[in-house]
Every structure is written in structure tokens, then in C-alpha cells.
Amino acid sequence: MKQIALFEKPLEITPVVPLSGDYGANRLYMKRDDMIPFSFGGNKARKAAEFYKEIKKKDIDVVMTYGSNSSNHCRIIANMAAAMGLSCHIISPEENREILYNTRLVEQFGASVETCPVSQVAETIDRRIKTFEKEGRKPYFITGGGHGNPGTESYVKAYEEIEGWEKEKGIHFDYIFHASGTGATQAGLVCGQLLSEEKLQKDAESRSRKIVGISIAREEGRGREVVKDSIREYLGGRFEKLYREDALIFTDKYRCGGYGAYTDEIKALIDKVMKQEGIPMDTTYVGKAFWGMLQYLRDNQIDNKKILFIHTGGTPLYFDRL
Ligand SMILES: *Cc1c(COP(=O)(O)O)cnc(C)c1O
């Protein structure tokens, strides 16, 4: 198994940049997780750095995952496996066969893609793992989207980076916004906050900060439950003591109908941010969540606050729309 030197050390902290454009009555900053220097970056790269450590501990020769082969997640996992000299096998829903830049990259990394109907995903994964094992191969399965404790852990670390940055600059963010999909990003940020509160013995400043996940697909009921389950899984025995319902804000008000859907207003905002800030955003996650954040601030009459938006990546998707 080959090493990825970048993942052998803790990741360097990603830049936090102030935005210059006029986006209403608040001061906006963006944490550029899209600049994590592996495979076009993003939250899947941050998560992959943790999965890398898990894989390194084991005797593995094939990395498996589930997801659309046009997804950011599959791109990063296929790239990581290729860099480690391991095979990569992706189980992909046959319903979504869009060919995007990510699809081409997954091909370039030499991953094998097995499609199945969405309704048969669980059986297909099980069957493939058993087949590999029968052949004497040693598979490691990564849940779709990089869900699970390593994924959560990666955003606990991101939260620590944010606190470190605030301390250094003397700036306190009243809100942290981000695109919420499978929920690991949000679970990590919330766990980061809860653990920090424990350390600081319920420091009022950390507690007053709100972390808001803008759902890009899921409805509030299910979306919240999944994030909460990940928080419970990560905190384990400490969950009952540390968890508070009001630390988990997940809104489905800005989904525009569901996964992948967007409006002309979102497109116009993406163009404005690219022109004004030089920051690319995609329509499925980051552009939509950034738009959702501006609506949320307006709908809740929030002003004169310091706001951090986490850019979770998806840069190849930007070019699909050009
Ligand atoms: C996957 C993804 C998300 C959502 O992250 P989750 O941890 O699944 O909630 C947000 N932004 C981008 C660009 C993504 O690829």
C-alpha cells in the first residue's frame, strides 16, 4: 500500500476569507474547504483524510463505496484508492447515469463501477463484499458520502480549526452555515461545538453560536434524524450528557424541490460570487446553500452579525454548468 504524504500529517488549516460583495446587512466570511489540496478539495477530501488512516491500519486491497459515479465522493475515493495503489469498486445507482466531469475523473482513476437499481443497493453491496472475500480479496467499505465516524471526525477537526482561527484573529462568528446532505459535515461541526462547550465548561460564547445546515435534498424530519444519529454514534456514552436539541438546526426551506434542483436566482448569485470574489460554487450544494443562507438571514431578520459559510467543494461541478 502506497502512502499519500499529504494525509500522513494533519491537514493544514483551510483559509478563511472575508467576502467583498454586498449580500445584505451582515459581515460574511468563507472557509475555503474547496481548497484542500487533494483532487479538487471539498468536504469529501477532508473526510477521505480520515478514511485513509482507517485503511492504513488494515490489510486492504480494494476500497469499496456507494454513490453516483458523477459524485464528488466517488471522485475523491477513486483518486485516493489509485494514489494508494489499491483497486476501487463503486456500487452506483442505475437511475442516475449523468456523465459529468466527476464521471470522467472516476474513469481516469481506473475504478470499476457496478450499477444496480436503488432498491437493491444493500443486497448488491453485501453480495459484492462476499464475492471479493471468497476470491481472497480484502475489501474496505466506505458508506456513501463518507458517512460514519471518520467522516464526522473530520468536521470535528474543522470546528477546532474555526475556533483556532477566531482566537488568533479576535473574531467571533455568530453563525456557521453550510450545505447539509448526508449529514456527516453537520454532525462533525455540532459535535465539535458540544465537545468545546464541555471543555470550556459551557462557555457562553461557544453556546450562543448557531450552526445551520441548509438541506440540499432531505426533508427536515429525516434529515435531522440522520444528523442526530451520527452525533449519537460519534459521542457514544457522552451523548446524553452533551447533546442539546437547539444545537442542531437543519432547515429544508431552501431545497427548491429537492436534490439537484435550482433556480435562475441561484444561478445569478453563483455568477455574482464568481465575478466578485473569484470563488466558484456549484448549483447542487454550495451555490444553493449560499443562496439558502442569504434567505435564512433575511427570513429571520438577522443583521449586524459575523457569519461564516463553509465552502464544501464540488469544484468540478462548476464546470459542468459553464
Ligand atoms: C457531499 C457534499 C456536501 C454535503 O455533505 P454531507 O456531509 O454529506 O452533508 C456538501 N457540499 C458538497 C460540495 C458535497 O460534495
Short mmCIF file of C-alpha atoms and ligand atoms in Angstrom, two decimals:
data_model
loop_
_atom_site.label_atom_id
_atom_site.label_comp_id
_atom_site.label_asym_id
_atom_site.label_seq_id
_atom_site.Cartn_x
_atom_site.Cartn_y
_atom_site.Cartn_z
CA MET A 1 0.00 0.00 0.00
CA LYS A 2 1.44 3.37 -1.01
CA GLN A 3 1.37 6.42 1.21
CA ILE A 4 -0.28 9.73 0.46
CA ALA A 5 2.16 12.15 2.07
CA LEU A 6 -0.49 14.85 2.44
CA PHE A 7 -2.67 12.54 4.57
CA GLU A 8 0.20 11.33 6.76
CA LYS A 9 0.10 14.62 8.69
CA PRO A 10 -2.86 16.64 9.99
CA LEU A 11 -4.28 18.74 7.13
CA GLU A 12 -3.18 22.35 7.04
CA ILE A 13 -5.98 24.65 8.11
CA THR A 14 -8.02 25.95 5.18
CA PRO A 15 -8.18 29.71 4.51
CA VAL A 16 -10.99 31.84 5.91
CA VAL A 17 -11.62 34.81 3.62
CA PRO A 18 -13.83 37.87 4.10
CA LEU A 19 -16.28 38.47 1.22
CA SER A 20 -16.32 41.85 -0.51
CA GLY A 21 -19.70 41.83 -2.25
CA ASP A 22 -22.96 43.22 -0.92
CA TYR A 23 -25.02 40.33 0.46
CA GLY A 24 -27.19 42.21 2.95
CA ALA A 25 -26.65 43.52 6.45
CA ASN A 26 -24.15 41.00 7.82
CA ARG A 27 -20.40 40.54 7.63
CA LEU A 28 -19.68 37.36 5.64
CA TYR A 29 -16.63 35.11 5.67
CA MET A 30 -15.99 31.91 3.79
CA LYS A 31 -13.94 28.93 4.94
CA ARG A 32 -12.39 27.52 1.79
CA ASP A 33 -12.58 23.76 2.28
CA ASP A 34 -12.75 23.63 -1.52
CA MET A 35 -9.02 24.42 -1.36
CA ILE A 36 -7.98 21.24 0.47
CA PRO A 37 -5.11 20.23 -1.80
CA PHE A 38 -6.29 16.80 -2.94
CA SER A 39 -8.41 16.00 -6.01
CA PHE A 40 -10.09 19.45 -6.23
CA GLY A 41 -10.72 19.51 -2.50
CA GLY A 42 -14.02 19.79 -0.66
CA ASN A 43 -15.57 18.09 2.33
CA LYS A 44 -15.13 14.66 0.72
CA ALA A 45 -11.38 15.27 0.66
CA ARG A 46 -11.45 16.23 4.35
CA LYS A 47 -13.38 13.04 5.11
CA ALA A 48 -11.07 10.95 2.92
CA ALA A 49 -8.08 12.04 5.01
CA GLU A 50 -9.72 10.24 7.98
CA PHE A 51 -10.75 7.15 5.99
CA TYR A 52 -7.17 6.99 4.75
CA LYS A 53 -5.99 6.43 8.32
CA GLU A 54 -8.53 3.64 8.86
CA ILE A 55 -7.49 1.89 5.65
CA LYS A 56 -3.81 2.20 6.51
CA LYS A 57 -4.40 0.34 9.80
CA LYS A 58 -5.88 -2.62 7.97
CA ASP A 59 -4.78 -5.17 5.44
CA ILE A 60 -6.88 -3.96 2.50
CA ASP A 61 -6.55 -4.37 -1.25
CA VAL A 62 -9.83 -2.97 -2.56
CA VAL A 63 -11.66 0.18 -1.46
CA MET A 64 -15.40 -0.01 -1.97
CA THR A 65 -18.02 2.68 -1.74
CA TYR A 66 -21.53 3.54 -2.78
CA GLY A 67 -22.64 6.59 -4.74
CA SER A 68 -23.29 8.05 -8.13
CA ASN A 69 -20.11 7.82 -10.20
CA SER A 70 -20.63 11.50 -11.04
CA SER A 71 -20.42 12.45 -7.35
CA ASN A 72 -17.68 14.35 -5.54
CA HIS A 73 -17.48 11.49 -3.05
CA CYS A 74 -16.75 8.82 -5.68
CA ARG A 75 -14.19 11.06 -7.40
CA ILE A 76 -12.21 11.53 -4.19
CA ILE A 77 -12.41 7.88 -3.06
CA ALA A 78 -11.36 6.64 -6.52
CA ASN A 79 -8.48 9.12 -6.51
CA MET A 80 -7.41 8.11 -3.01
CA ALA A 81 -7.50 4.38 -3.86
CA ALA A 82 -5.49 4.97 -7.05
CA ALA A 83 -2.92 7.01 -5.13
CA MET A 84 -2.60 4.20 -2.57
CA GLY A 85 -2.17 1.62 -5.31
CA LEU A 86 -5.42 -0.10 -4.31
CA SER A 87 -8.36 -1.12 -6.50
CA CYS A 88 -11.57 0.81 -6.19
CA HIS A 89 -15.03 -0.66 -6.68
CA ILE A 90 -18.06 1.61 -6.76
CA ILE A 91 -21.66 0.46 -6.44
CA SER A 92 -23.72 3.07 -8.25
CA PRO A 93 -27.48 3.58 -8.65
CA GLU A 94 -28.53 2.86 -12.23
CA GLU A 95 -31.16 5.61 -12.05
CA ASN A 96 -28.54 8.36 -12.16
CA ARG A 97 -26.38 7.95 -15.24
CA GLU A 98 -25.41 11.53 -15.90
CA ILE A 99 -21.93 11.91 -17.34
CA LEU A 100 -20.18 14.81 -15.65
CA TYR A 101 -16.53 15.77 -15.18
CA ASN A 102 -16.51 13.71 -11.98
CA THR A 103 -17.58 10.65 -14.02
CA ARG A 104 -14.59 11.14 -16.35
CA LEU A 105 -12.24 11.51 -13.41
CA VAL A 106 -13.58 8.32 -11.79
CA GLU A 107 -12.85 6.55 -15.12
CA GLN A 108 -9.40 8.10 -15.26
CA PHE A 109 -8.61 6.73 -11.78
CA GLY A 110 -9.46 3.24 -13.04
CA ALA A 111 -12.31 2.50 -10.62
CA SER A 112 -14.72 -0.27 -11.56
CA VAL A 113 -18.36 0.77 -11.43
CA GLU A 114 -21.17 -1.71 -10.79
CA THR A 115 -24.70 -0.40 -11.25
CA CYS A 116 -27.88 -1.64 -9.63
CA PRO A 117 -31.41 -0.33 -9.01
CA VAL A 118 -31.56 1.96 -5.98
CA SER A 119 -33.94 -0.55 -4.34
CA GLN A 120 -31.23 -3.27 -4.44
CA VAL A 121 -28.28 -1.32 -3.09
CA ALA A 122 -27.92 -3.12 0.24
CA GLU A 123 -28.01 -6.64 -1.30
CA THR A 124 -25.64 -5.64 -4.08
CA ILE A 125 -23.08 -4.28 -1.62
CA ASP A 126 -23.36 -7.41 0.58
CA ARG A 127 -23.05 -9.74 -2.37
CA ARG A 128 -20.02 -7.92 -3.76
CA ILE A 129 -18.22 -7.93 -0.40
CA LYS A 130 -18.83 -11.68 -0.06
CA THR A 131 -17.64 -12.33 -3.62
CA PHE A 132 -14.46 -10.36 -3.01
CA GLU A 133 -13.83 -12.26 0.22
CA LYS A 134 -14.40 -15.61 -1.50
CA GLU A 135 -11.78 -14.59 -4.08
CA GLY A 136 -9.32 -13.89 -1.27
CA ARG A 137 -9.55 -10.10 -1.71
CA LYS A 138 -9.70 -7.77 1.26
CA PRO A 139 -12.33 -5.08 0.79
CA TYR A 140 -12.90 -1.97 2.90
CA PHE A 141 -16.32 -0.39 2.52
CA ILE A 142 -16.88 3.37 2.89
CA THR A 143 -20.51 4.40 3.35
CA GLY A 144 -21.96 6.69 0.65
CA GLY A 145 -20.96 10.33 1.07
CA GLY A 146 -18.24 9.39 3.56
CA HIS A 147 -20.84 8.94 6.30
CA GLY A 148 -19.77 7.39 9.61
CA ASN A 149 -17.43 8.26 12.45
CA PRO A 150 -14.30 9.04 10.37
CA GLY A 151 -16.37 11.49 8.29
CA THR A 152 -17.80 13.07 11.43
CA GLU A 153 -14.34 13.25 12.99
CA SER A 154 -13.06 15.22 10.01
CA TYR A 155 -15.53 18.04 10.74
CA VAL A 156 -14.90 17.97 14.48
CA LYS A 157 -11.40 18.93 13.37
CA ALA A 158 -12.75 21.62 11.05
CA TYR A 159 -14.65 23.08 14.01
CA GLU A 160 -11.41 23.16 16.02
CA GLU A 161 -9.75 24.97 13.10
CA ILE A 162 -12.51 27.58 13.15
CA GLU A 163 -12.11 28.14 16.89
CA GLY A 164 -8.35 28.42 16.50
CA TRP A 165 -8.77 30.96 13.71
CA GLU A 166 -11.22 33.02 15.78
CA LYS A 167 -8.83 33.09 18.72
CA GLU A 168 -5.93 34.17 16.55
CA LYS A 169 -7.89 36.93 14.77
CA GLY A 170 -10.06 38.06 17.68
CA ILE A 171 -13.21 37.49 15.64
CA HIS A 172 -16.22 35.50 16.83
CA PHE A 173 -18.69 34.04 14.35
CA ASP A 174 -22.32 34.25 15.45
CA TYR A 175 -23.37 31.74 12.80
CA ILE A 176 -21.82 28.94 10.77
CA PHE A 177 -23.73 27.90 7.64
CA HIS A 178 -23.07 25.01 5.25
CA ALA A 179 -24.73 22.69 2.75
CA SER A 180 -26.13 19.61 4.51
CA GLY A 181 -26.54 16.38 2.53
CA THR A 182 -25.86 13.02 4.18
CA GLY A 183 -25.23 14.92 7.40
CA ALA A 184 -21.68 13.96 8.38
CA THR A 185 -20.39 17.50 7.88
CA GLN A 186 -23.07 18.93 10.14
CA ALA A 187 -22.72 16.14 12.71
CA GLY A 188 -18.99 16.86 12.95
CA LEU A 189 -19.45 20.60 13.37
CA VAL A 190 -22.12 20.13 16.05
CA CYS A 191 -20.01 17.53 17.89
CA GLY A 192 -17.09 19.97 17.69
CA GLN A 193 -19.21 22.63 19.34
CA LEU A 194 -20.61 20.30 22.04
CA LEU A 195 -17.14 19.00 22.90
CA SER A 196 -15.77 22.51 23.00
CA GLU A 197 -18.54 23.56 25.38
CA GLU A 198 -17.66 20.64 27.62
CA LYS A 199 -14.01 21.64 27.62
CA LEU A 200 -14.78 25.28 28.34
CA GLN A 201 -17.42 24.29 30.87
CA LYS A 202 -20.34 25.64 28.93
CA ASP A 203 -18.67 28.77 27.76
CA ALA A 204 -21.41 31.22 26.86
CA GLU A 205 -19.73 32.40 23.69
CA SER A 206 -19.48 29.00 22.06
CA ARG A 207 -23.02 28.13 23.15
CA SER A 208 -24.52 31.24 21.65
CA ARG A 209 -23.17 30.39 18.21
CA LYS A 210 -25.57 28.74 15.84
CA ILE A 211 -24.61 26.13 13.27
CA VAL A 212 -27.18 26.00 10.48
CA GLY A 213 -27.30 23.15 7.96
CA ILE A 214 -29.07 24.16 4.75
CA SER A 215 -30.61 20.97 3.37
CA ILE A 216 -29.88 20.48 -0.30
CA ALA A 217 -32.14 17.42 -0.58
CA ARG A 218 -33.67 15.87 2.52
CA GLU A 219 -36.82 16.88 4.33
CA GLU A 220 -36.41 18.26 7.80
CA GLY A 221 -37.73 15.26 9.76
CA ARG A 222 -35.50 12.62 8.19
CA GLY A 223 -32.55 14.97 7.63
CA ARG A 224 -32.42 15.98 11.29
CA GLU A 225 -32.72 12.38 12.49
CA VAL A 226 -29.79 11.28 10.35
CA VAL A 227 -27.58 14.09 11.64
CA LYS A 228 -28.66 13.32 15.21
CA ASP A 229 -27.90 9.60 14.73
CA SER A 230 -24.39 10.48 13.54
CA ILE A 231 -23.90 12.75 16.57
CA ARG A 232 -25.07 9.93 18.87
CA GLU A 233 -22.78 7.43 17.17
CA TYR A 234 -19.79 9.73 17.45
CA LEU A 235 -20.31 10.87 21.05
CA GLY A 236 -21.25 7.38 22.26
CA GLY A 237 -21.61 7.35 26.06
CA ARG A 238 -21.25 11.13 26.26
CA PHE A 239 -24.26 11.80 24.04
CA GLU A 240 -26.87 12.07 26.82
CA LYS A 241 -24.74 14.49 28.78
CA LEU A 242 -23.57 16.73 25.93
CA TYR A 243 -26.36 16.79 23.35
CA ARG A 244 -28.89 19.62 23.27
CA GLU A 245 -31.68 19.82 20.66
CA ASP A 246 -31.12 23.51 19.99
CA ALA A 247 -27.55 22.84 18.84
CA LEU A 248 -28.95 21.09 15.76
CA ILE A 249 -30.52 23.45 13.24
CA PHE A 250 -31.38 21.79 9.94
CA THR A 251 -33.69 23.59 7.55
CA ASP A 252 -35.34 22.22 4.41
CA LYS A 253 -36.88 25.57 3.45
CA TYR A 254 -34.40 26.25 0.67
CA ARG A 255 -34.36 22.91 -1.15
CA CYS A 256 -36.12 24.31 -4.25
CA GLY A 257 -37.91 20.98 -4.62
CA GLY A 258 -35.07 18.57 -3.91
CA TYR A 259 -31.68 17.18 -4.86
CA GLY A 260 -30.15 18.90 -7.90
CA ALA A 261 -32.98 21.42 -8.33
CA TYR A 262 -32.07 25.11 -8.54
CA THR A 263 -33.45 28.41 -9.75
CA ASP A 264 -32.34 31.27 -12.01
CA GLU A 265 -31.82 33.31 -8.85
CA ILE A 266 -29.28 30.74 -7.62
CA LYS A 267 -27.50 30.80 -10.99
CA ALA A 268 -27.34 34.61 -10.90
CA LEU A 269 -25.91 34.51 -7.37
CA ILE A 270 -23.26 31.97 -8.41
CA ASP A 271 -22.23 34.25 -11.28
CA LYS A 272 -22.08 37.24 -8.95
CA VAL A 273 -19.88 35.42 -6.40
CA MET A 274 -17.53 34.16 -9.13
CA LYS A 275 -17.18 37.64 -10.59
CA GLN A 276 -16.89 39.49 -7.29
CA GLU A 277 -14.92 37.05 -5.15
CA GLY A 278 -13.32 34.69 -7.65
CA ILE A 279 -14.93 31.77 -5.86
CA PRO A 280 -16.64 29.02 -7.89
CA MET A 281 -19.80 27.44 -6.48
CA ASP A 282 -21.93 24.61 -7.89
CA THR A 283 -25.73 24.54 -8.17
CA THR A 284 -26.33 21.28 -6.26
CA TYR A 285 -24.57 22.06 -2.98
CA VAL A 286 -22.58 25.18 -2.35
CA GLY A 287 -24.34 27.75 -4.55
CA LYS A 288 -27.72 26.54 -3.38
CA ALA A 289 -26.72 26.58 0.29
CA PHE A 290 -25.12 30.02 -0.02
CA TRP A 291 -28.38 31.29 -1.52
CA GLY A 292 -30.33 29.45 1.22
CA MET A 293 -28.18 31.15 3.84
CA LEU A 294 -28.96 34.62 2.47
CA GLN A 295 -32.68 33.77 2.51
CA TYR A 296 -32.40 32.42 6.06
CA LEU A 297 -30.70 35.59 7.26
CA ARG A 298 -33.41 37.69 5.65
CA ASP A 299 -36.32 35.49 6.76
CA ASN A 300 -35.09 35.56 10.36
CA GLN A 301 -34.17 39.25 10.32
CA ILE A 302 -30.59 38.57 11.28
CA ASP A 303 -28.30 41.55 10.82
CA ASN A 304 -25.02 43.02 12.01
CA LYS A 305 -23.69 39.54 12.73
CA LYS A 306 -20.49 37.83 11.72
CA ILE A 307 -21.31 34.86 9.56
CA LEU A 308 -19.09 32.03 8.41
CA PHE A 309 -20.09 29.99 5.36
CA ILE A 310 -18.17 26.77 4.77
CA HIS A 311 -17.40 26.16 1.11
CA THR A 312 -17.66 22.37 0.97
CA GLY A 313 -16.23 21.99 -2.54
CA GLY A 314 -17.69 20.41 -5.65
CA THR A 315 -15.44 22.45 -7.92
CA PRO A 316 -15.65 20.07 -10.95
CA LEU A 317 -19.43 20.58 -10.92
CA TYR A 318 -18.86 24.28 -11.53
CA PHE A 319 -17.51 23.48 -14.99
CA ASP A 320 -20.41 21.17 -15.84
CA ARG A 321 -22.68 24.21 -15.83
CA LEU A 322 -20.44 26.55 -17.85
C1 LIG B 1 -21.28 15.86 -0.21
C2 LIG B 1 -21.28 17.34 -0.28
C3 LIG B 1 -21.96 18.12 0.69
C4 LIG B 1 -22.79 17.52 1.79
O1 LIG B 1 -22.00 17.00 2.83
P1 LIG B 1 -22.61 15.96 3.86
O2 LIG B 1 -21.52 15.69 4.81
O3 LIG B 1 -22.99 14.76 3.06
O4 LIG B 1 -23.80 16.57 4.49
C5 LIG B 1 -21.87 19.49 0.60
N1 LIG B 1 -21.16 20.08 -0.40
C6 LIG B 1 -20.52 19.37 -1.35
C7 LIG B 1 -19.80 20.09 -2.41
C8 LIG B 1 -20.55 17.98 -1.31
O5 LIG B 1 -19.89 17.27 -2.25
#
